[in-house]
PDB file of C-alpha atoms and ligand atoms in Angstrom:
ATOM      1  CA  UNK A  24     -43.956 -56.472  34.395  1.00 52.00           C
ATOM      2  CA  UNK A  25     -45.940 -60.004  34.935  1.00 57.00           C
ATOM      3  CA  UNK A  26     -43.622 -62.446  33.366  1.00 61.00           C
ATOM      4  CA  UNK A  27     -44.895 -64.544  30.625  1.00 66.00           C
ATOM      5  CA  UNK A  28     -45.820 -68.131  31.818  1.00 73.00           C
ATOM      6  CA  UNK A  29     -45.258 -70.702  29.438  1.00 76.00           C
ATOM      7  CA  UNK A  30     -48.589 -72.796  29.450  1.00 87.00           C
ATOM      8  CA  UNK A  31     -52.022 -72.265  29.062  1.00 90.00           C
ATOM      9  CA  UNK A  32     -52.497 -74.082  31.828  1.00 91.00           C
ATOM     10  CA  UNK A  33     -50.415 -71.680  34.111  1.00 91.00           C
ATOM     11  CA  UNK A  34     -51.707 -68.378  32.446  1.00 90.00           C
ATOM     12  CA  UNK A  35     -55.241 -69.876  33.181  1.00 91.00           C
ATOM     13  CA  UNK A  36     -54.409 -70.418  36.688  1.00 92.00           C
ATOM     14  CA  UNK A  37     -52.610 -66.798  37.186  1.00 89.00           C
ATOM     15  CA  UNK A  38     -55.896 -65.047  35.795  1.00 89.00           C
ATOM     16  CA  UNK A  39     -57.681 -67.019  38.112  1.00 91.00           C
ATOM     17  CA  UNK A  40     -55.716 -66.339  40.847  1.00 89.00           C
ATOM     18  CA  UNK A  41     -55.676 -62.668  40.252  1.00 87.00           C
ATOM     19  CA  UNK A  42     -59.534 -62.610  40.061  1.00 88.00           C
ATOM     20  CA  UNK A  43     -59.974 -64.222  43.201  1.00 88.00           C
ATOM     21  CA  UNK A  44     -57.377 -61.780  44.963  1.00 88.00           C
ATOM     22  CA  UNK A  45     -58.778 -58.573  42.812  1.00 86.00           C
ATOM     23  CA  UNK A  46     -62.268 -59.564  42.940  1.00 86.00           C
ATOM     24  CA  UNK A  47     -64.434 -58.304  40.963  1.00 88.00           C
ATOM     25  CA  UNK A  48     -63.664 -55.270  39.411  1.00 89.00           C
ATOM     26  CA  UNK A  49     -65.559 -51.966  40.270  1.00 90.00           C
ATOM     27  CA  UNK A  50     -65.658 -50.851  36.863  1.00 94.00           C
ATOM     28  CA  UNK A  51     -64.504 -52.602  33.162  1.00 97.00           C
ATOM     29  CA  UNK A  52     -64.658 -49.287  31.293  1.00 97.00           C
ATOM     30  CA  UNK A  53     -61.632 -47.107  30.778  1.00 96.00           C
ATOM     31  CA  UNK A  54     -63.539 -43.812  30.085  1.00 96.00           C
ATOM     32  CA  UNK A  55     -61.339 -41.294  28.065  1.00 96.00           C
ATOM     33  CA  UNK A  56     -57.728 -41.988  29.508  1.00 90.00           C
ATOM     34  CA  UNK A  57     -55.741 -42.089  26.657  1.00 88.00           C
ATOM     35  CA  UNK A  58     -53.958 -39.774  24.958  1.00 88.00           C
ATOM     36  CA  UNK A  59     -56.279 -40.376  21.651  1.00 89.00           C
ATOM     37  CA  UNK A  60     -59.196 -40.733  23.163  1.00 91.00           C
ATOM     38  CA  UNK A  61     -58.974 -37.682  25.327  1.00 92.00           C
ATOM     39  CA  UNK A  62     -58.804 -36.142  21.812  1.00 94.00           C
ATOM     40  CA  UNK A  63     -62.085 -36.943  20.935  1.00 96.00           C
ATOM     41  CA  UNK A  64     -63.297 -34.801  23.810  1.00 96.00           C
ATOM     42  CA  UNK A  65     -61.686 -32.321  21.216  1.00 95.00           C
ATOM     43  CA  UNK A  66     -64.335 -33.408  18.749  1.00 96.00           C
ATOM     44  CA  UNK A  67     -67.429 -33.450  21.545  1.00 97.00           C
ATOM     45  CA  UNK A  68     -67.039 -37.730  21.629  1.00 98.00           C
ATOM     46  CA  UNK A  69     -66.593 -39.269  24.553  1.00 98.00           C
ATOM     47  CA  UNK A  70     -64.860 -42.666  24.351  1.00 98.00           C
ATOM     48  CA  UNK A  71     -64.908 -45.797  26.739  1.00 98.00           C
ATOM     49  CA  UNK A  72     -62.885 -48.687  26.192  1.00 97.00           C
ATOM     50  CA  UNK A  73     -62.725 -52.364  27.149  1.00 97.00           C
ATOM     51  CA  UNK A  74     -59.310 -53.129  27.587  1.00 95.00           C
ATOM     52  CA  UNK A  75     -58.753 -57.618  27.868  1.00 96.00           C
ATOM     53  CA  UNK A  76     -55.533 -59.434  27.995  1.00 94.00           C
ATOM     54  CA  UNK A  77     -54.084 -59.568  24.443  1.00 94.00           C
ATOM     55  CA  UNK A  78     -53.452 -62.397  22.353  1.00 94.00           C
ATOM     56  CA  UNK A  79     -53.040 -65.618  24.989  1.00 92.00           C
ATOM     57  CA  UNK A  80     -52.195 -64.148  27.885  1.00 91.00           C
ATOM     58  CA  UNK A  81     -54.636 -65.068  29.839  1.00 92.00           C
ATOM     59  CA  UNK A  82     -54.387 -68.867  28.356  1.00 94.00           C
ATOM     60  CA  UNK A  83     -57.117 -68.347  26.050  1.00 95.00           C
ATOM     61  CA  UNK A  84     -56.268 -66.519  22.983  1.00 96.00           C
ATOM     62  CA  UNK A  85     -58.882 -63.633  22.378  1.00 97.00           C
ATOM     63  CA  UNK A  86     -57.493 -62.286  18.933  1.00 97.00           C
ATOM     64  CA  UNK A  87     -57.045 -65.740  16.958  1.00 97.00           C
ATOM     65  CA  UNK A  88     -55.825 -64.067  13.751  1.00 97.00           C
ATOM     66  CA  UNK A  89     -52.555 -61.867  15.379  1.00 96.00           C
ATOM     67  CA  UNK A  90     -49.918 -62.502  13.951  1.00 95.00           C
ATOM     68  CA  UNK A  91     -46.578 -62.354  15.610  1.00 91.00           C
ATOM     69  CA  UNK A  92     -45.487 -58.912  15.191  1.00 89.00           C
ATOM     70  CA  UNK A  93     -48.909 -57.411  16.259  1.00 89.00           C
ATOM     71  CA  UNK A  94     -48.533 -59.588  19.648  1.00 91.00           C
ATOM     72  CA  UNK A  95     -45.297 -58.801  20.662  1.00 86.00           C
ATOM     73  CA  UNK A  96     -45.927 -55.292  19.866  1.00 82.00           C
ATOM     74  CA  UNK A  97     -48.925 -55.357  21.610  1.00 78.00           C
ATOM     75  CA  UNK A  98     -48.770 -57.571  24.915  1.00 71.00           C
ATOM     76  CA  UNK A  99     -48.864 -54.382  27.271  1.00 52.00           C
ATOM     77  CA  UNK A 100     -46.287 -52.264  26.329  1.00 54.00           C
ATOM     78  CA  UNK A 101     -47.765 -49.518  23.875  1.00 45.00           C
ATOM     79  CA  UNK A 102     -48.464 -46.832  26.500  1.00 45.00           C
ATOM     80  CA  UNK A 103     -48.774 -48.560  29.450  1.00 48.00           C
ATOM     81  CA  UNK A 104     -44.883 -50.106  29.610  1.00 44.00           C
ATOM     82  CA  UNK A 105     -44.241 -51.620  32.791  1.00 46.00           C
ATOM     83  CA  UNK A 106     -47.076 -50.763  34.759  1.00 47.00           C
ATOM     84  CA  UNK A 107     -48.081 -53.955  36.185  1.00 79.00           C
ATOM     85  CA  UNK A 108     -51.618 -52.956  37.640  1.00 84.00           C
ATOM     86  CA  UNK A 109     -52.936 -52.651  34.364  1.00 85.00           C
ATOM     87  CA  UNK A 110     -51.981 -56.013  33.193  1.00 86.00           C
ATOM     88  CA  UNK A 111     -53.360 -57.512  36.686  1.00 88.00           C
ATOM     89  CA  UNK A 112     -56.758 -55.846  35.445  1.00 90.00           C
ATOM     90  CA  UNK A 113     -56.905 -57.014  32.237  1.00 92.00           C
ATOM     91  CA  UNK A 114     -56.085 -60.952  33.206  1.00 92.00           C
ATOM     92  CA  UNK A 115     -58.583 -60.851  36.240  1.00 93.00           C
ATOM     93  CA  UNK A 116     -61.530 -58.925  34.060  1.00 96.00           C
ATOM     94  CA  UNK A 117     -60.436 -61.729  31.167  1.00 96.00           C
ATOM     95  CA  UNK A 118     -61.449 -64.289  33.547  1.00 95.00           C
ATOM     96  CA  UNK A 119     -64.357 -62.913  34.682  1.00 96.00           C
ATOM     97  CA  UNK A 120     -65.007 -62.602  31.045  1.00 97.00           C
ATOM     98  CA  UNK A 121     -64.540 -66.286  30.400  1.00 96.00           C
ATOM     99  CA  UNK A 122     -65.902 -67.602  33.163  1.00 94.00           C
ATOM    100  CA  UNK A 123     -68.476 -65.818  34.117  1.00 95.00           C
ATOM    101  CA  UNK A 124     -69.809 -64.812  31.080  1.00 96.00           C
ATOM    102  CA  UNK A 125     -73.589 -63.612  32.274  1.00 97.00           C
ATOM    103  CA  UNK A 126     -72.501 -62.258  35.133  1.00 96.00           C
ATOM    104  CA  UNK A 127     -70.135 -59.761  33.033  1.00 97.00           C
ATOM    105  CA  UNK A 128     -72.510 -59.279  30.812  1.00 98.00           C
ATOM    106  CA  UNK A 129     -74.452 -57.998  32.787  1.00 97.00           C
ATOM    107  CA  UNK A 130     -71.740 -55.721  34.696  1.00 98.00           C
ATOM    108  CA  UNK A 131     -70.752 -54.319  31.222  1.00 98.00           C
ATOM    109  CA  UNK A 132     -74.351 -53.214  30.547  1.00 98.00           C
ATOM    110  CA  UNK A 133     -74.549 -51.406  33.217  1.00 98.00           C
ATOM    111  CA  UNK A 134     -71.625 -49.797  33.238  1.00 98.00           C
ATOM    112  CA  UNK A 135     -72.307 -49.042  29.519  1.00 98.00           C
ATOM    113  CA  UNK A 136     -75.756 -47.730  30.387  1.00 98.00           C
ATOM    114  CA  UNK A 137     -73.911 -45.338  33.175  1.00 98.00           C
ATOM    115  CA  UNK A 138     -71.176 -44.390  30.836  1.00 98.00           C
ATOM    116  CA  UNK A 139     -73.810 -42.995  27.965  1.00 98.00           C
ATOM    117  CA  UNK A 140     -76.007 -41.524  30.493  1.00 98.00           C
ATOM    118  CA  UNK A 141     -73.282 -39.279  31.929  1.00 98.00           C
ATOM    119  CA  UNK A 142     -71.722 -38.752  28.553  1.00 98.00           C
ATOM    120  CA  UNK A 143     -75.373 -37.414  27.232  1.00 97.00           C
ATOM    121  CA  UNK A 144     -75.975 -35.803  30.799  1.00 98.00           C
ATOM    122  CA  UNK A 145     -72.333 -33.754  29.411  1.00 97.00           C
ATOM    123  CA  UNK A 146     -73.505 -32.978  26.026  1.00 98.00           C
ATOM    124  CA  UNK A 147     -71.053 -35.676  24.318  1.00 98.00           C
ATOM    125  CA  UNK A 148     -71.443 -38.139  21.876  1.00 98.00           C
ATOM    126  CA  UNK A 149     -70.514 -41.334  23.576  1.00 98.00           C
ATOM    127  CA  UNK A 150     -69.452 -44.181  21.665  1.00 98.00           C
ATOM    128  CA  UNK A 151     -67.739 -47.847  22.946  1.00 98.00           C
ATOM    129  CA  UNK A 152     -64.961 -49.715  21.566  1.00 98.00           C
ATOM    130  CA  UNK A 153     -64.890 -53.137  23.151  1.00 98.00           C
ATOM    131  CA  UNK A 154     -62.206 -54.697  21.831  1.00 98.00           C
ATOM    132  CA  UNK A 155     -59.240 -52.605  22.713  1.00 96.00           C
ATOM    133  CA  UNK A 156     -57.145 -55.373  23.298  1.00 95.00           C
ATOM    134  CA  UNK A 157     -58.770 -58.362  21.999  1.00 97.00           C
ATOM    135  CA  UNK A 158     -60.437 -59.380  18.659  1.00 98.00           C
ATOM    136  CA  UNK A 159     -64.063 -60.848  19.579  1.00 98.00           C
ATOM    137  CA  UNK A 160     -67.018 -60.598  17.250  1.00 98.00           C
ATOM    138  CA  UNK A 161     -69.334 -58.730  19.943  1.00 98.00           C
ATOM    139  CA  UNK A 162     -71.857 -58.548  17.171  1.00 98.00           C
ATOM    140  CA  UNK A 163     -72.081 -62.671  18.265  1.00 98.00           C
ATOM    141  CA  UNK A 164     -72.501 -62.383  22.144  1.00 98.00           C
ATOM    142  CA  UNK A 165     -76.151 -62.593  23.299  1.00 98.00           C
ATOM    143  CA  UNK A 166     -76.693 -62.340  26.854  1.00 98.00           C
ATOM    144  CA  UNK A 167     -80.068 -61.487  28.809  1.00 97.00           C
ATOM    145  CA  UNK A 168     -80.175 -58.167  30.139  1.00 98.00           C
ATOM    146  CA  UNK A 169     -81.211 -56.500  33.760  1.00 97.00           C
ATOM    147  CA  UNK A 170     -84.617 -56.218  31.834  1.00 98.00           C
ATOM    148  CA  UNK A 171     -84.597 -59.979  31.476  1.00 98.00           C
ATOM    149  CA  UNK A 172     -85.222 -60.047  27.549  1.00 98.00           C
ATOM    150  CA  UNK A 173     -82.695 -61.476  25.525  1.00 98.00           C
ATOM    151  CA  UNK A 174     -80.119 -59.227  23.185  1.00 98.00           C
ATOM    152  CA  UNK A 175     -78.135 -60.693  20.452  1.00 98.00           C
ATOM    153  CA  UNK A 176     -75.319 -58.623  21.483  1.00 98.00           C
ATOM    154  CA  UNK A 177     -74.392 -54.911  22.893  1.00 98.00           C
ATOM    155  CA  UNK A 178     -75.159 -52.660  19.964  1.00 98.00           C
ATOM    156  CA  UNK A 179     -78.524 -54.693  19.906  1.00 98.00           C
ATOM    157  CA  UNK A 180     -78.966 -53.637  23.267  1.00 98.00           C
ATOM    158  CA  UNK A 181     -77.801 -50.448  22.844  1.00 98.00           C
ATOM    159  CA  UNK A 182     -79.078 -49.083  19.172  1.00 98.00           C
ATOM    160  CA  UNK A 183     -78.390 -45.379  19.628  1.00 97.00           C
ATOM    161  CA  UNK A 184     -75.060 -45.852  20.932  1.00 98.00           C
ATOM    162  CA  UNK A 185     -72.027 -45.679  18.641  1.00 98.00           C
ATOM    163  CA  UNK A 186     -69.732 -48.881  19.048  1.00 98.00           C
ATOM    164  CA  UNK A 187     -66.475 -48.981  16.962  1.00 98.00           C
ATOM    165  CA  UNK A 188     -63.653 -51.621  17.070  1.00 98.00           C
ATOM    166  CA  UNK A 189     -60.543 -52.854  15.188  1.00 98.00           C
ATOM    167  CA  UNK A 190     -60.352 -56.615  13.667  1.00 98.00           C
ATOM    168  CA  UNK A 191     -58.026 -58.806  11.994  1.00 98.00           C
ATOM    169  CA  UNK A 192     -61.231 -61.057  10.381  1.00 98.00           C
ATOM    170  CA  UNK A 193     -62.536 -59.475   7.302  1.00 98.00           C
ATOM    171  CA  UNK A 194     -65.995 -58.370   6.577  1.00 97.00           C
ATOM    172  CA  UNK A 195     -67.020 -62.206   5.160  1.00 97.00           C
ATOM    173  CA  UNK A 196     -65.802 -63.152   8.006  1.00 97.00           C
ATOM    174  CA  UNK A 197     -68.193 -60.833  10.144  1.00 97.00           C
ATOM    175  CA  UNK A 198     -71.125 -60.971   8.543  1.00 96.00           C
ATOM    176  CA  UNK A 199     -72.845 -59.823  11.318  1.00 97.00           C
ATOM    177  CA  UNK A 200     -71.483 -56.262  11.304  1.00 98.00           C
ATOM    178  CA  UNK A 201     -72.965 -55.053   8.280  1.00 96.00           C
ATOM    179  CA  UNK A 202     -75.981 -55.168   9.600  1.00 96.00           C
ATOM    180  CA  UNK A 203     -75.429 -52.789  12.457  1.00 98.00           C
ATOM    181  CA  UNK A 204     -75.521 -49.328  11.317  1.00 97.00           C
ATOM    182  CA  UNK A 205     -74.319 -48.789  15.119  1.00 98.00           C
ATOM    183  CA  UNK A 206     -70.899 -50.727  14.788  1.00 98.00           C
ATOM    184  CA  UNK A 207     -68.205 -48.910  12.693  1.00 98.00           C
ATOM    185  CA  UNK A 208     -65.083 -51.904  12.129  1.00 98.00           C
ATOM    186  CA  UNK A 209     -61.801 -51.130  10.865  1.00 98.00           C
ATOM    187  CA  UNK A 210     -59.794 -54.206   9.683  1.00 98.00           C
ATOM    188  CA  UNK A 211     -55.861 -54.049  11.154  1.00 97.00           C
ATOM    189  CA  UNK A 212     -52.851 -54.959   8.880  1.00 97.00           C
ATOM    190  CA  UNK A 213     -50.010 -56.998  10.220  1.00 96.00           C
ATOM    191  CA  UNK A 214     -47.150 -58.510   7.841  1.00 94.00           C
ATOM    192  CA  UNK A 215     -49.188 -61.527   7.505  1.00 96.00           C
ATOM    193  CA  UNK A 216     -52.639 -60.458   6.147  1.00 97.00           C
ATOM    194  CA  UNK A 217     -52.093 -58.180   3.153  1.00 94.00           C
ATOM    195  CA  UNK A 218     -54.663 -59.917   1.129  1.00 96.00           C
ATOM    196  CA  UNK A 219     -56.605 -60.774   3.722  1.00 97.00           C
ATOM    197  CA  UNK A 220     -56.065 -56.317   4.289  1.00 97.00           C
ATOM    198  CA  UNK A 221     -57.353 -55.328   0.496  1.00 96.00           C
ATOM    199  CA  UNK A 222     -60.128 -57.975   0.876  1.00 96.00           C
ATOM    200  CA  UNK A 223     -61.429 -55.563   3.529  1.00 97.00           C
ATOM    201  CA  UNK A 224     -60.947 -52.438   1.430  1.00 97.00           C
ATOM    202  CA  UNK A 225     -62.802 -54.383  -1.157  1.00 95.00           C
ATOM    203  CA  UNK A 226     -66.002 -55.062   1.466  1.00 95.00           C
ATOM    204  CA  UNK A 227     -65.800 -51.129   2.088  1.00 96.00           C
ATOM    205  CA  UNK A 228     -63.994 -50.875   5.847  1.00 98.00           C
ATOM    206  CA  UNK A 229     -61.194 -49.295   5.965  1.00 98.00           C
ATOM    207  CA  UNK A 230     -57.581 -50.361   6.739  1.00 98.00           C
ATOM    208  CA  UNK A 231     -55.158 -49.353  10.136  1.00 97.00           C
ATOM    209  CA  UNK A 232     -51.194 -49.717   8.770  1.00 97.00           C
ATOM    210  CA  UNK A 233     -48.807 -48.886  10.945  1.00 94.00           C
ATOM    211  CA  UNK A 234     -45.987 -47.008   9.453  1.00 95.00           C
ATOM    212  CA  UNK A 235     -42.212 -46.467  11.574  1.00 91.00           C
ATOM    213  CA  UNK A 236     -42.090 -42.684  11.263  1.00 84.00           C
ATOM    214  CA  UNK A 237     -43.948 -40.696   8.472  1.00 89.00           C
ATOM    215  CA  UNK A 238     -46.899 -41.214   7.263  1.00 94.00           C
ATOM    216  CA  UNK A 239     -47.227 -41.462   3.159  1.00 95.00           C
ATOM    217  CA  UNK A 240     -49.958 -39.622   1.349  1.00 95.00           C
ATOM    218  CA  UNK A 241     -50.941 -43.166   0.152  1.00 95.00           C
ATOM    219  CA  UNK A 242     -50.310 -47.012   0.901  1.00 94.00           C
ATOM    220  CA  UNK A 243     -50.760 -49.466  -2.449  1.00 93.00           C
ATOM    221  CA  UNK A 244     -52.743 -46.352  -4.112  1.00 94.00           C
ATOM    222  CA  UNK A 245     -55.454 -45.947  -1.206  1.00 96.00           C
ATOM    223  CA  UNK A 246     -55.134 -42.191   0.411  1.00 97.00           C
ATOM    224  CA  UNK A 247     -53.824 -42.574   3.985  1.00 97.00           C
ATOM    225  CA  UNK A 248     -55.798 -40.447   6.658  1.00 97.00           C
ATOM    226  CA  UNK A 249     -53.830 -39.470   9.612  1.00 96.00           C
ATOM    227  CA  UNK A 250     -55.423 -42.254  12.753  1.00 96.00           C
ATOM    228  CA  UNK A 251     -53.353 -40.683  15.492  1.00 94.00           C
ATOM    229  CA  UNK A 252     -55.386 -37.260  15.310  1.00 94.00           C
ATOM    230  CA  UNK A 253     -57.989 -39.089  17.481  1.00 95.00           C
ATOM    231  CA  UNK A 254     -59.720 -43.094  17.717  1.00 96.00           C
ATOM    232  CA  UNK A 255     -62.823 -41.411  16.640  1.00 97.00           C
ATOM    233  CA  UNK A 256     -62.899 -43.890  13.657  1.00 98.00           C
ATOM    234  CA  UNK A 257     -66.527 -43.757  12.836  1.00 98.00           C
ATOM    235  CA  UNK A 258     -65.765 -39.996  11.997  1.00 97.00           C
ATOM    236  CA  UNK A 259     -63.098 -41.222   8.994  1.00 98.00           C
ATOM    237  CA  UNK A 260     -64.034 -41.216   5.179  1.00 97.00           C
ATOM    238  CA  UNK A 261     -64.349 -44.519   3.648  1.00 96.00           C
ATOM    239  CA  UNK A 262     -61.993 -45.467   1.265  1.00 96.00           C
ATOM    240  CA  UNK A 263     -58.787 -44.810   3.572  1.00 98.00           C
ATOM    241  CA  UNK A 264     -56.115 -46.529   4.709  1.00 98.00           C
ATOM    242  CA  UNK A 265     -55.896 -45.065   9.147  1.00 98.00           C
ATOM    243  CA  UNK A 266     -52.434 -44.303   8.959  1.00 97.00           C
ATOM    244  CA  UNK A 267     -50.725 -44.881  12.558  1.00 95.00           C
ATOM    245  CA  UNK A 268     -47.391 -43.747  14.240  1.00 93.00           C
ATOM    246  CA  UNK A 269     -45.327 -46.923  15.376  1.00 91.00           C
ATOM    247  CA  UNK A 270     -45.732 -46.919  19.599  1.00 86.00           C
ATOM    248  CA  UNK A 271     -43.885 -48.513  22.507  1.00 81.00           C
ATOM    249  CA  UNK A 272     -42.766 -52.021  21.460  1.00 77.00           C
ATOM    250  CA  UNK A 273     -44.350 -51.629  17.964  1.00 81.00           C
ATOM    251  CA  UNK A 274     -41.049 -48.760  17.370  1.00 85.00           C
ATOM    252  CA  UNK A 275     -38.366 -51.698  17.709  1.00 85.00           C
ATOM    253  CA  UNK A 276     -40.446 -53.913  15.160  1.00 87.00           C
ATOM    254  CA  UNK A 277     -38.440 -56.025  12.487  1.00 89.00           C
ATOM    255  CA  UNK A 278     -41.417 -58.588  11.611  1.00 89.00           C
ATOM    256  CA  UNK A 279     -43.297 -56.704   9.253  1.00 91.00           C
ATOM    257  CA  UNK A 280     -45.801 -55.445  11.083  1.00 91.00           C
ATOM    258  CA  UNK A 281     -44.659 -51.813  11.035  1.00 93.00           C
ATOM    259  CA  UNK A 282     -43.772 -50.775   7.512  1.00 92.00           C
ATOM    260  CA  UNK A 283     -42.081 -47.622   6.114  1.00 85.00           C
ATOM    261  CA  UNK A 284     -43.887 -45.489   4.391  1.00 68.00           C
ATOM    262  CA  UNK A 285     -45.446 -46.474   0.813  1.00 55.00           C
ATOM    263  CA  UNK A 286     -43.817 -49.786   1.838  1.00 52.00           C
ATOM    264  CA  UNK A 287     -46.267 -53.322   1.547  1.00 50.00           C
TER     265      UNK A 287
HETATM  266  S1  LIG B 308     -52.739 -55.870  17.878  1.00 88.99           S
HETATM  267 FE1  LIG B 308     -54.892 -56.550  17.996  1.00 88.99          FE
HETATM  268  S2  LIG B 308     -54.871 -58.663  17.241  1.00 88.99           S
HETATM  269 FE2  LIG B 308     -52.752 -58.134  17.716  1.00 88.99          FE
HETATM  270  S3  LIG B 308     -52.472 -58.879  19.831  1.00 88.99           S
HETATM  271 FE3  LIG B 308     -53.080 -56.715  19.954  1.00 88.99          FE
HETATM  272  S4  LIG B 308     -55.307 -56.683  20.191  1.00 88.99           S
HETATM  273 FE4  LIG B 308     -54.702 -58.724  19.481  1.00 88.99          FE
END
C-alpha cells in the first residue's frame, strides 16, 4: 500500500509524478467489476464507475464534507485492500482530473459515449456513477464537448443516460440536481451529519447508513431497504434509508460511522 504522505504539497507532487510515469490512462471507467455492480447485470443495468483518490489523497480534498470515520474507512481499503495499482490509478487520473480539466473532460465523454453504446449494443440499461470515490457536484462541471458546443455538465450532455451518485451535501446544497430527472443522488450518513442526514430525507433523497452486521427493519422510523442487493440506486423506493453491510476498514470502525442496528 502507497504510504500516506504528510503534506499537500507531497501528495500533489506523488500524483504528479505518477501521471507522468502512468501517462495517461487508456480508460477512466471501471465497467461492472464489482461485486455489486456485477449484480446489476442481474437486473439488465450495466454500471460504470469513476473511481478518484478519496478524501485528500491526492493533496486536494475531493469530498470536503467526510468526516473522519468515512475517510479512514474509505482511503482504499473496502475491496481493493492492498492492491497498490489501483491506488496508483486513482492519484494519476486525479491529476489529470485537476489539471487537465478539458482534456479529461473530454476523455470521459468519450469513454462515456463508448460505454452506453456497447451497453445499448448488449441490450442493458447503462447508467454512470461518477463519484465513486469522491464527492463533486458533476451537475456544476461544464466543459465543451468533441462537438464543440458547450454542456453544463455530463447528464446535460448525456440526457438519456442514467447517472447516479452518493453525497455528503444535502439537496439545498445541490440545487442543481433536482433539476435533472437523469441524476438519481443518495445523501451518505457518517457520525457527524445526522441532521445534516434527515435534512435529506426531508428534500426527498434517500439515506445510505452503514450498519456493523444486521440490518434493522428501520433506522429513526424510516424503513431500511437492503443497498448491498445491488448499486442500482435509481431502482430504490423513495422514502428509505439504503441499508449497507460494514466492508474492509469500515468493519473495525469505532468513530461512529458504522452503527448497530436501530442505533443513531
Ligand atoms: S466515504 Fe465518500 S465522502 Fe467519505 S472519503 Fe469516501 S468517497 Fe469521500
Amino acid at each position: 500500500m502507497l504510504v500516506k504522505l504528510s503534506t499537500k504539497q507531497a501528495r500533489k507532487r506523488r500524483a504528479k509524478d505518477l501521471f507522468g510515469e502512468i501517462g495517461i490512462p487508456r480508460k477512466l471507467l471501471n465497467i461492472n467489476n464489482t461485486y455489486k455492480t456485477a449484480k446489476g447485470l442481474d437486473l439488465d443495468v450495466s454500471t460504470a464507475i469513476l473511481y478518484l483518490a478519496p478524501y485528500d489523497e491526492s493533496g486536494v480534498n475531493l469530498c470536503p464534507k467526510a468526516s473522519k470515520g468515512c475517510a479512514r474507512s474509505c482511503l482504499y481499503t473496502a475491496g481493493h485492500g492492498s492492491m497498490d495499482v489501483v491506488e496508483r490509478a486513482r492519484l494519476s487520473k486525479t491529476h489529470y482530473y485537476l489539471r487537465k480539466k478539458a482534456a479529461f473532460m473530454l476523455h470521459l465523454e468519450k469513454d462515456i459515449a463508448a460505454f452506453r453504446r456497447n451497453a445499448k449494443r448488449r441490450g442493458l440499461v447503462p447508467c454512470v456513477r461518477l463519484n465513486g470515490t469522491s464527492d463533486i457536484h458533476w451537475e456544476r462541471k461544464g466543459f465543451v464537448g468533441a462537438d464543440g458546443q458547450w454542456y453544463e455538465s455530463m447528464m446535460h450532455r448525456f440526457p438519456d443516460l442514467q447517472f447516479y451518485d452518493y453525497t455528503k451535501f444535502t439537496p439545498e446544497e445541490r440545487p442543481g440536481v433536482a433539476e435533472l430527472d437523469n441524476y438519481h443522488v443518495t445523501f451518505s450518513r457518517a457520525e457527524d451529519n445526522h441532521d445534516r442526514a434527515m435534512q435529506a430525507l426531508d428534500g426527498g433523497w434517500n439515506v445510505a447508513v452503514v450498519f456493523r452486521k444486521h440490518l434493522p427493519e428501520t433506522w429513526q422510523g424510516v424503513p431500511v431497504l437492503d443497498g448491498d442487493v445491488s448499486d442500482v440506486r435509481f431502482y430504490d423506493k423513495p422514502g428509505h434509508v439504503v441499508g449497507l453491510k460494514a466492508k474492509g476498514q469500515a468493519r473495525k470502525d469505532t468513530s461512529g460511522f458504522v452503527v448497530d442496528g436501530g442505533e443513531r
